[in-house]
mmCIF file of C-alpha atoms in Angstrom:
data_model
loop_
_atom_site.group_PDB
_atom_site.id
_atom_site.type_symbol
_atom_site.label_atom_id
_atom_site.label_comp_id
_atom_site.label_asym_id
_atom_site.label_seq_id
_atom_site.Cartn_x
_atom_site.Cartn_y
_atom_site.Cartn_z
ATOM 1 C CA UNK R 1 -45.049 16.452 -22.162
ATOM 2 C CA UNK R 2 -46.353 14.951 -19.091
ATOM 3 C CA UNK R 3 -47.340 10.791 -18.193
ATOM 4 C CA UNK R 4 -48.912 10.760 -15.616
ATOM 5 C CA UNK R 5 -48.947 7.926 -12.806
ATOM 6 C CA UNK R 6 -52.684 7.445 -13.137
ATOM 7 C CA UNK R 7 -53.881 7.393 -16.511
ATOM 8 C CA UNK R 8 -57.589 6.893 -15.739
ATOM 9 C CA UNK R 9 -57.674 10.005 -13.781
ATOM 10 C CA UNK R 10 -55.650 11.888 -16.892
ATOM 11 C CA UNK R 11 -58.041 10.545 -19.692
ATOM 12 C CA UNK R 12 -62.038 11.996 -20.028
ATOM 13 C CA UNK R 13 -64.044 9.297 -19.649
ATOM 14 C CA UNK R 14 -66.621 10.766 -22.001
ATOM 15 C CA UNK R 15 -64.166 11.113 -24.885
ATOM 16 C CA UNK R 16 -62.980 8.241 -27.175
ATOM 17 C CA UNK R 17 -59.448 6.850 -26.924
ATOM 18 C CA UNK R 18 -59.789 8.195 -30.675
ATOM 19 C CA UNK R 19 -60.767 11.703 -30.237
ATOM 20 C CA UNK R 20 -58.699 12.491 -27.392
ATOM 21 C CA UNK R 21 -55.251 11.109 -29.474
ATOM 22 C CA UNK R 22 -56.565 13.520 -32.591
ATOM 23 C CA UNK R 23 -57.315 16.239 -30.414
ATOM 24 C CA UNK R 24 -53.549 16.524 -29.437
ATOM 25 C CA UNK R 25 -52.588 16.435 -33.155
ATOM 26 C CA UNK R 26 -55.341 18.821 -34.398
ATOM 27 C CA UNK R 27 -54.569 21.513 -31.515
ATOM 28 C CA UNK R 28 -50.876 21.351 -33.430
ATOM 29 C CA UNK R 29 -52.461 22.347 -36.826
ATOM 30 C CA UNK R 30 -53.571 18.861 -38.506
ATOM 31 C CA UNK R 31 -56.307 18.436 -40.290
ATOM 32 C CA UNK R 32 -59.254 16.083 -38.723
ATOM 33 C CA UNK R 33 -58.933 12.925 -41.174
ATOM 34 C CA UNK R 34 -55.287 13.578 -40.482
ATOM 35 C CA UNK R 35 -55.276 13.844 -37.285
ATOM 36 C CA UNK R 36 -57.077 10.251 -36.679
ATOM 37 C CA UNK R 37 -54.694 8.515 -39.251
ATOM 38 C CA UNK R 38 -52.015 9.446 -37.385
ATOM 39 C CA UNK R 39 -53.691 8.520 -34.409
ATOM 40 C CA UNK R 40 -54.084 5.036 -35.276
ATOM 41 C CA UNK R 41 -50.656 4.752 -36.229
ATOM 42 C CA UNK R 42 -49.160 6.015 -32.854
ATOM 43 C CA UNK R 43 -51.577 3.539 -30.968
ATOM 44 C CA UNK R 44 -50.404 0.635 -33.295
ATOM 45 C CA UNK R 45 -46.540 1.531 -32.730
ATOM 46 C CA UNK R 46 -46.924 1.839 -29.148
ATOM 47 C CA UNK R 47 -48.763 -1.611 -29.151
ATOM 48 C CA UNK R 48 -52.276 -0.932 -28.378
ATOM 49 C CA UNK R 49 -53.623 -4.199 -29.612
ATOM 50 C CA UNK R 50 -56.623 -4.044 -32.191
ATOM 51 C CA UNK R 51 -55.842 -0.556 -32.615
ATOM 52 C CA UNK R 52 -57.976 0.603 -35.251
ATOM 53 C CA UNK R 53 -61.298 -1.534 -33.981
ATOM 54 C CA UNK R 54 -60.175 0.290 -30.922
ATOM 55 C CA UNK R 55 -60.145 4.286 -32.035
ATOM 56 C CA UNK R 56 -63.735 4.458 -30.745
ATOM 57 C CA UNK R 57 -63.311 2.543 -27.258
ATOM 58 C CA UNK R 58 -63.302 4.382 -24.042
ATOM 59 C CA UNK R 59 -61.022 4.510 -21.615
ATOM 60 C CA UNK R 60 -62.447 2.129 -19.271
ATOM 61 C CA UNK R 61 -62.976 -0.426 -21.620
ATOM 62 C CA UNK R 62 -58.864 -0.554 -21.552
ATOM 63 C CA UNK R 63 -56.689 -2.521 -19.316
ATOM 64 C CA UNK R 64 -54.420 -0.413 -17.082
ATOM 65 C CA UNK R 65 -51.565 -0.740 -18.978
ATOM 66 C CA UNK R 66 -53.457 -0.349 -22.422
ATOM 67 C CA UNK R 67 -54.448 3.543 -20.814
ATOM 68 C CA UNK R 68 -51.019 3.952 -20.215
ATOM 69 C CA UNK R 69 -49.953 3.647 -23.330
ATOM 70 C CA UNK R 70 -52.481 5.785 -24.355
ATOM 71 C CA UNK R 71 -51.084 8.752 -22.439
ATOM 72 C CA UNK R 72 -47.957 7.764 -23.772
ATOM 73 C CA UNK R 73 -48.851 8.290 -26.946
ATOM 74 C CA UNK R 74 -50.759 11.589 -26.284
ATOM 75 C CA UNK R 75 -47.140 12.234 -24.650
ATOM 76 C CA UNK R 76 -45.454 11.776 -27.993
ATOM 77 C CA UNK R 77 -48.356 13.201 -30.543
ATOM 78 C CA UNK R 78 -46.865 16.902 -28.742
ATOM 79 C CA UNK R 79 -43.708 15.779 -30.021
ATOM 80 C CA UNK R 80 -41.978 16.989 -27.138
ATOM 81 C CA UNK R 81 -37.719 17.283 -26.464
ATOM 82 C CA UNK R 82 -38.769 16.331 -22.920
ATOM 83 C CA UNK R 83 -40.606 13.994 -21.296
ATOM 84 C CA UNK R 84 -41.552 13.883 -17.559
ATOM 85 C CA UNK R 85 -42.967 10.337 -16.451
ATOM 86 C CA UNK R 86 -44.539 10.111 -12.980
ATOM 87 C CA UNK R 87 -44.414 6.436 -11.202
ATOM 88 C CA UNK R 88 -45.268 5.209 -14.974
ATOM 89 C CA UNK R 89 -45.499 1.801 -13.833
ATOM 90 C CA UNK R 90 -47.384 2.125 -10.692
ATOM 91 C CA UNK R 91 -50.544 -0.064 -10.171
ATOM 92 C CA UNK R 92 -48.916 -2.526 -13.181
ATOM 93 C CA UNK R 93 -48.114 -5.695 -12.638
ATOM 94 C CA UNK R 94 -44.131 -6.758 -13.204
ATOM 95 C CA UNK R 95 -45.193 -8.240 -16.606
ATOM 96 C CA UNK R 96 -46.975 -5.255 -17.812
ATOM 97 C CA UNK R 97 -44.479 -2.637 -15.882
ATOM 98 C CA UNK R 98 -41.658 -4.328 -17.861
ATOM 99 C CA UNK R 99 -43.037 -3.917 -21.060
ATOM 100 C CA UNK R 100 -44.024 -0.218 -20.123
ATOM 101 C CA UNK R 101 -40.813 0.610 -19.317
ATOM 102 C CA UNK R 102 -39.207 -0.981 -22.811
ATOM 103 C CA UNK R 103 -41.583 1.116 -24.374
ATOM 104 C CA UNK R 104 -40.137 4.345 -22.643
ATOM 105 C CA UNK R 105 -36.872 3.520 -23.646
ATOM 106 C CA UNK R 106 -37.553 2.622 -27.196
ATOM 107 C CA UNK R 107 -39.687 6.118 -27.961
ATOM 108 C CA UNK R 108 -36.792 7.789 -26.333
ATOM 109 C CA UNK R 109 -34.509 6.503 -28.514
ATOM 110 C CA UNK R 110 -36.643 6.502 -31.953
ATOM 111 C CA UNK R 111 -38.095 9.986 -31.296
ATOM 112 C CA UNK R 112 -34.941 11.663 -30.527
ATOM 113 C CA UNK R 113 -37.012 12.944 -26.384
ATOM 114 C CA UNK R 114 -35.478 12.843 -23.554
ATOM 115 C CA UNK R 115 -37.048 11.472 -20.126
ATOM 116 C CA UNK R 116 -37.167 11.871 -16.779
ATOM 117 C CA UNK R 117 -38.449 9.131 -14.980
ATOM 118 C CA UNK R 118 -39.739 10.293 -11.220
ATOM 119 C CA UNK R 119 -40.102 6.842 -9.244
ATOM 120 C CA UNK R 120 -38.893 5.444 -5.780
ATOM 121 C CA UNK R 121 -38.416 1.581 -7.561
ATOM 122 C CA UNK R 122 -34.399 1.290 -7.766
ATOM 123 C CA UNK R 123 -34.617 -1.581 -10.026
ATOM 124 C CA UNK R 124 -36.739 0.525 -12.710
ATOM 125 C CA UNK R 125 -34.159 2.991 -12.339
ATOM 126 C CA UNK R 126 -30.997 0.732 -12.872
ATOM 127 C CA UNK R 127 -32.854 -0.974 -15.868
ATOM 128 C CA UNK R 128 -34.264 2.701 -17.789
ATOM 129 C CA UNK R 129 -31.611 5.786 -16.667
ATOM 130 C CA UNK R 130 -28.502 6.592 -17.704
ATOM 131 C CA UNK R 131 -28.227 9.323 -14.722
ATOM 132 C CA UNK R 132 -30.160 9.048 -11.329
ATOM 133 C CA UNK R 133 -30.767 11.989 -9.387
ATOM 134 C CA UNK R 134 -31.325 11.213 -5.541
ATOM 135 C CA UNK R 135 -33.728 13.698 -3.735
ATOM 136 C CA UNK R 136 -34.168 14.382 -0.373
ATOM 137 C CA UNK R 137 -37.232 17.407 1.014
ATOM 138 C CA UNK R 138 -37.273 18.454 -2.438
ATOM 139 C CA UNK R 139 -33.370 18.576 -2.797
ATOM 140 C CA UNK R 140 -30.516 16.697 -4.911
ATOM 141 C CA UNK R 141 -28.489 15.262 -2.364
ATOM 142 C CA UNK R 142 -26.845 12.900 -4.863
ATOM 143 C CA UNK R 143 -26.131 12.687 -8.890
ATOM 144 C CA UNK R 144 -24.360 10.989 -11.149
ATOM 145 C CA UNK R 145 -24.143 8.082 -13.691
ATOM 146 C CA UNK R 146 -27.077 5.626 -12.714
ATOM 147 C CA UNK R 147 -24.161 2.297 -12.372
ATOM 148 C CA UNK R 148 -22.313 4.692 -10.258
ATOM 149 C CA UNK R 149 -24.827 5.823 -8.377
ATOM 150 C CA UNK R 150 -26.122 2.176 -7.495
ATOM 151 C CA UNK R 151 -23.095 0.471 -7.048
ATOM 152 C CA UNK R 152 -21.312 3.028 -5.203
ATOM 153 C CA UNK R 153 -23.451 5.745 -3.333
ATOM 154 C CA UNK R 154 -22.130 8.028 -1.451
ATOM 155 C CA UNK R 155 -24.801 10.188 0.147
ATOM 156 C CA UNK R 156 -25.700 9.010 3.796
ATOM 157 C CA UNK R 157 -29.279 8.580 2.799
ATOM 158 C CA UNK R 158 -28.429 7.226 -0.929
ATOM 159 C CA UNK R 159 -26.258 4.596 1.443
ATOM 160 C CA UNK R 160 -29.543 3.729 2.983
ATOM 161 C CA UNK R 161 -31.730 3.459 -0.064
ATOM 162 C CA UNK R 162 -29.700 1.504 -1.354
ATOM 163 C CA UNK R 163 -29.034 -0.729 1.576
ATOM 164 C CA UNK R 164 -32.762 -1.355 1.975
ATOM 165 C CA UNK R 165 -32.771 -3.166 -0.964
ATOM 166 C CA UNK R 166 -32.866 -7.217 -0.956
ATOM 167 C CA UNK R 167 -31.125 -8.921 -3.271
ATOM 168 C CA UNK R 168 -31.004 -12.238 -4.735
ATOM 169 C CA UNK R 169 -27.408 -13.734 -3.764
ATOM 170 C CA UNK R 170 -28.646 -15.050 -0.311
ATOM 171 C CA UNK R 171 -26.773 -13.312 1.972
ATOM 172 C CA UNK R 172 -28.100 -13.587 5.492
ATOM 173 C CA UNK R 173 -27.562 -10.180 6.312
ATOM 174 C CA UNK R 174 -30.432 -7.210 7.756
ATOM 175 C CA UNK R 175 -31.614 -4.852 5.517
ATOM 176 C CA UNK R 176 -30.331 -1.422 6.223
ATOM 177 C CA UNK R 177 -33.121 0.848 8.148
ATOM 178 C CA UNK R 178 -32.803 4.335 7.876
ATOM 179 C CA UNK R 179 -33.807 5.872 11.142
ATOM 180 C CA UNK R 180 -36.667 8.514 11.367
ATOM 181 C CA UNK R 181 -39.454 9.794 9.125
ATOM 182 C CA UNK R 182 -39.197 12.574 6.369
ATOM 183 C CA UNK R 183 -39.745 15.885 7.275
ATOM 184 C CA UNK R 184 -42.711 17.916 5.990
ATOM 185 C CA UNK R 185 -41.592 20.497 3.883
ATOM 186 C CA UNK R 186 -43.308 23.270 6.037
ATOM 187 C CA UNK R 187 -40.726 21.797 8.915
ATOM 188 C CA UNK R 188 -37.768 21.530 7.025
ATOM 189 C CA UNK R 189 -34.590 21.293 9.220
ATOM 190 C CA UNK R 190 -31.703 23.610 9.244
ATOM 191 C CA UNK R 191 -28.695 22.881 7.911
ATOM 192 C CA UNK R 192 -28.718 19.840 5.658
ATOM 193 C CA UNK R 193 -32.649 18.504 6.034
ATOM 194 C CA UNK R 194 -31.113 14.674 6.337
ATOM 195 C CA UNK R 195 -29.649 15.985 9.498
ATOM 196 C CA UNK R 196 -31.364 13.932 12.261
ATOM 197 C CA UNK R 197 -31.869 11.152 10.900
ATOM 198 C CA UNK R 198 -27.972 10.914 9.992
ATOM 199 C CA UNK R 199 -25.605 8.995 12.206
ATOM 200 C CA UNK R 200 -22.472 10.593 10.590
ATOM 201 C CA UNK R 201 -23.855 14.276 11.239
ATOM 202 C CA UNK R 202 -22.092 16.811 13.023
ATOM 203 C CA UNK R 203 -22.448 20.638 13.997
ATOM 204 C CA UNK R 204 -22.239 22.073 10.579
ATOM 205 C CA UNK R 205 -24.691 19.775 8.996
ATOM 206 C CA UNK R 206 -27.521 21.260 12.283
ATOM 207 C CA UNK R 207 -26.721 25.149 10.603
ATOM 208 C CA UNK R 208 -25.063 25.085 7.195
ATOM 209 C CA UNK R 209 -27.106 23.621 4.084
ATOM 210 C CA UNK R 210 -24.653 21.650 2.297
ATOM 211 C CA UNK R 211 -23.839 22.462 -1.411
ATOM 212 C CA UNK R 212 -23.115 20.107 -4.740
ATOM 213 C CA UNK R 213 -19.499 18.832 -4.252
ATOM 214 C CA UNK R 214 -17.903 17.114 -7.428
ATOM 215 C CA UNK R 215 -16.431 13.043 -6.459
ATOM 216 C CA UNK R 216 -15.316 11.825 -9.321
ATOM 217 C CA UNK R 217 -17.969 11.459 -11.751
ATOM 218 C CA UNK R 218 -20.692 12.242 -9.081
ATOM 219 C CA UNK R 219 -21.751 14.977 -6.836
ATOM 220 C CA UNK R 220 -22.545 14.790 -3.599
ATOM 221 C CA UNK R 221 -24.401 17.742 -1.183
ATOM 222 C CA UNK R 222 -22.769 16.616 1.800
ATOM 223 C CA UNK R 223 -19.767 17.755 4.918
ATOM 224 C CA UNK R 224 -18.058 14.830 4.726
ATOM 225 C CA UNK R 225 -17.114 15.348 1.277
ATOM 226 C CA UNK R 226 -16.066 19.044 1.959
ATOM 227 C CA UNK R 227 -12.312 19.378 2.170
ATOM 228 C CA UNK R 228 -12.291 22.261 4.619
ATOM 229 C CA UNK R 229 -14.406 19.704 7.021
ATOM 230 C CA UNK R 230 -11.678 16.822 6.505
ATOM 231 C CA UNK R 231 -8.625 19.759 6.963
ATOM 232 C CA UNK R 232 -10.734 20.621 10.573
ATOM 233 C CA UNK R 233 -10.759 17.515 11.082
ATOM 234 C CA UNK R 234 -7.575 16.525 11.163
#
């Protein structure tokens, strides 16, 4: 199941907040009346306040994060093993992104569905995944356990990310600027596609896409990690 990072533009505005939660259920075999019970009960466990007063609302007469939950819980009517989450917290504000994201985490756990969360915001990573997958031009260029991953990148542009982030301990030190822009993926480099905007690349990375290497418990697609390239080296 897919949540999408604009709910208004998922939702039909002509449809009721009611309708469109029993349609899920009904395409799945249940019966009408049974299909709107169990509506109302997956809008009142996902927190939709006034629930049943609100089965016949539509979607604009919901707050952004009240339509959020909403496709969340058209998300979880499918009763899916998977669920893909797009920027769920975009357009939120921290309070409502916070409890958003708790809510991710708890149906995840409760429902027995895995979920992959597809956002740029580091700190909604850390706080959500257990693994973090970094992607560069539509590419993995770094995975592993999401405390790993954070703490200790390895990746010349996971290095970056994370060195562009501010953080509270006052240290009066520059934020890390990666140089460049990203490459449109009709204009994709050769060789590894982080390339020219790396400072530790050299001839291989311009011809030869790098491949997953295993460091520890992460994997990295990049030379510098290649044994061959440190045996050359040396």
């Amino acid at each position: 199941a897919m949540v999408f990072q604009d709910p208004m533009s998922f939702l039909d505005p002509l449809m009721t907040i009611g309708d469109q939660v029993a349609e899920t259920l009904q395409i799945r075999g249940v019966g009408k009346a049974e299909a709107r019970k169990r509506a109302l009960a997956v809008l009142d466990e996902l927190g939709v306040d006034r629930a049943a007063e609100r089965l016949d609302s539509y979607p604009h007469e919901f707050s952004g994060g009240m339509r959020q939950r909403v496709v969340i819980a058209l998300a979880i009517c499918a009763e899916p093993e998977l669920i893909i989450a797009d920027e769920p917290t975009t357009a939120l504000d921290v309070s409502v992104q916070a409890q958003i994201i708790s809510l991710i985490k708890r149906l995840g756990r409760d429902h027995g569905t895995a979920v992959m969360l597809v956002t740029h915001d580091m700190g909604v990573i850390a706080e959500t995944s257990d693994r973090v997958a970094v992607m560069y031009s539509g590419r993995i260029a770094e995975i592993g356990p999401v405390g790993d991953v954070v703490r200790n990148p390895l990746h010349p542009y996971a290095k970056g990310l994370m060195g562009a982030i501010p953080t509270l301990a006052g240290e009066d030190k520059r934020l890390v600027q990666i140089p460049g822009s990203m490459p449109r993926l009709s204009a994709i480099p050769p060789g590894c596609s982080f390339n020219p905007r790396c400072g530790f690349a050299f001839d291989r990375c311009r011809v030869e896409r790098p491949e997953p290497i295993r460091q520890g418990s992460q994997s990295v697609a990049c030379h510098l990690f290649d044994a061959s390239t440190r045996d050359s080296a040396a």
